[in-house]
Short mmCIF file of C-alpha atoms in Angstrom, two decimals:
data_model
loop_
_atom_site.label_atom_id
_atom_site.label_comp_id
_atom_site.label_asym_id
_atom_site.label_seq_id
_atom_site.Cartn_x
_atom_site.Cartn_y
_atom_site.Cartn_z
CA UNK A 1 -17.97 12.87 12.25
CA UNK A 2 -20.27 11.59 9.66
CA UNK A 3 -20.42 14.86 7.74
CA UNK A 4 -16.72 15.99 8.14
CA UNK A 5 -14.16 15.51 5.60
CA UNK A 6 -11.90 12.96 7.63
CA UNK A 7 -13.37 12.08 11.23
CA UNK A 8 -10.90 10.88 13.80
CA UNK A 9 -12.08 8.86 16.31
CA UNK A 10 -9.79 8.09 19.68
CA UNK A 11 -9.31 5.53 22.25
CA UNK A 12 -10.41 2.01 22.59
CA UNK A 13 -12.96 3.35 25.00
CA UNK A 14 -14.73 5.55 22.73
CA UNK A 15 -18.51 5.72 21.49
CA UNK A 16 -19.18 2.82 19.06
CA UNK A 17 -21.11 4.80 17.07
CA UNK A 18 -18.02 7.31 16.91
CA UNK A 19 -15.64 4.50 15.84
CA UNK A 20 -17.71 3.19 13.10
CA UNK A 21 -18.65 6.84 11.71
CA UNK A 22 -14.50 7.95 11.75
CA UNK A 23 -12.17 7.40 8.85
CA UNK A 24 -9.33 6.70 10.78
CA UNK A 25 -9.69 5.37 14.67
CA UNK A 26 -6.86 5.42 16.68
CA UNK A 27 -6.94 2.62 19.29
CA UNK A 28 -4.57 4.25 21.35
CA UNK A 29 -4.92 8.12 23.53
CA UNK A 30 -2.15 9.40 21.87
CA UNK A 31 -2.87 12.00 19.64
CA UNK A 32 1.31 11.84 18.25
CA UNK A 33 0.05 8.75 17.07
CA UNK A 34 -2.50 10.62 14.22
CA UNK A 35 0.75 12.04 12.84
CA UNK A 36 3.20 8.36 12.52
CA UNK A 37 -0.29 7.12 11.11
CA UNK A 38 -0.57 10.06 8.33
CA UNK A 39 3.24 9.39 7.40
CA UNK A 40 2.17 5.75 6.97
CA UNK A 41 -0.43 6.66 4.41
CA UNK A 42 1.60 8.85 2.48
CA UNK A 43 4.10 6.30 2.30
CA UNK A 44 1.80 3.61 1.52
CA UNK A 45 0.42 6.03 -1.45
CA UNK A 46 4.04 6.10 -2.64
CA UNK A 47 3.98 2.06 -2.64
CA UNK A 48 1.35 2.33 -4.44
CA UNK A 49 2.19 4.19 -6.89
CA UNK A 50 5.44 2.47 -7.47
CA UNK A 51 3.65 -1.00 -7.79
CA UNK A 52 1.34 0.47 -10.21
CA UNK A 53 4.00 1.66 -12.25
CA UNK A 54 5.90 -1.00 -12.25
CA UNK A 55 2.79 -3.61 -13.19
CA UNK A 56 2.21 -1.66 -16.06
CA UNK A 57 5.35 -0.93 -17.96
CA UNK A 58 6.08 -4.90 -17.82
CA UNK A 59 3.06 -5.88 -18.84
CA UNK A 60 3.52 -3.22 -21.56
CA UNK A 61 6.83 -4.65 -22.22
CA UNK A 62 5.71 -8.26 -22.14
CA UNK A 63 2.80 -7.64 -24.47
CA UNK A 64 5.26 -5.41 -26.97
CA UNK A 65 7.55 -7.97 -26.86
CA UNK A 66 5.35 -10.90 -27.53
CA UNK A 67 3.35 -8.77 -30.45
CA UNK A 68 6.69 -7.93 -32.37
CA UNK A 69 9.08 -9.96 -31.26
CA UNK A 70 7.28 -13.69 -30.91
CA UNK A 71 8.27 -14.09 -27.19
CA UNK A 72 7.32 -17.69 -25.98
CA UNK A 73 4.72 -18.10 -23.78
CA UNK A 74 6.35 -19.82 -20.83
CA UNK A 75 8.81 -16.86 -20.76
CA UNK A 76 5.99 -14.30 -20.73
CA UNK A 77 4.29 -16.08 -18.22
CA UNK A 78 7.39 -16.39 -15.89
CA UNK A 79 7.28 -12.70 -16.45
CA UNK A 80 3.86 -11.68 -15.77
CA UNK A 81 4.11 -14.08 -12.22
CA UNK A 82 8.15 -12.39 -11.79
CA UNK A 83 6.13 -9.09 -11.43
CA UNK A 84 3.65 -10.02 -9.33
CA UNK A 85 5.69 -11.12 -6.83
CA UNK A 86 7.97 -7.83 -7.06
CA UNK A 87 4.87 -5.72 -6.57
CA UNK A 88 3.84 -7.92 -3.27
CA UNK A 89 6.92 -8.04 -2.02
CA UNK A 90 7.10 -4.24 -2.75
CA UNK A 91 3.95 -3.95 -0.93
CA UNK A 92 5.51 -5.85 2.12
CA UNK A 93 7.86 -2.95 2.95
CA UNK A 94 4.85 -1.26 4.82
CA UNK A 95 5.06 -4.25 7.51
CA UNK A 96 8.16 -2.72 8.39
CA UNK A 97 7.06 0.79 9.38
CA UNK A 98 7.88 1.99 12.80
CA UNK A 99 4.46 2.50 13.66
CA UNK A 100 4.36 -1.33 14.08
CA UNK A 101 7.05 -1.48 16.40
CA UNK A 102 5.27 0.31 19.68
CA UNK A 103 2.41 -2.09 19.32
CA UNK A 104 4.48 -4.83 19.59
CA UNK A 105 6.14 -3.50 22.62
#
């Protein structure tokens, strides 16, 4: 595991040493699990992406804006905070997933 590219480790049961070498440990002995949790991380990649997008063309915006066009500070800085909370709750989608659902059950 330690010299593989991504090392899967399985079950709750399994070798210490195996969990703590594996990128991803599934607690769970259901190897259809290893494919809801690689949809997760694409999806959470995507998030990403978006947030990081997002964060910088409004900071870009702000700081155009207040160079050129003298915006005031307490509107830039209810701006800069209006985006950070877009790009958490952006980032709180992924709480939804289904993947959450069967370990509630």
């Amino acid at each position: 595991l330690a010299r593989a590219d991504v090392g899967i480790a399985m079950g709750a049961a399994g070798s210490e040493v195996a969990l703590q070498a594996a990128d991803v440990a599934l607690l769970a002995d259901d190897i259809t699990r290893l494919a809801e949790a690689h949809r997760l991380a694409r999806r959470t990649v995507r998030i990403i992406r978006q947030n990081l997008i997002f964060a910088m063309g409004a900071m870009t915006v702000l700081v155009v804006t207040g160079l050129f066009f003298h915006l005031p500070l307490p509107i830039a800085v209810i701006g800069h905070e209006g985006g950070t909370v877009l790009v958490v709750l952006n980032g709180l989608r992924l709480l939804t997933d289904p993947i959450r659902k069967g370990r509630d059950a």
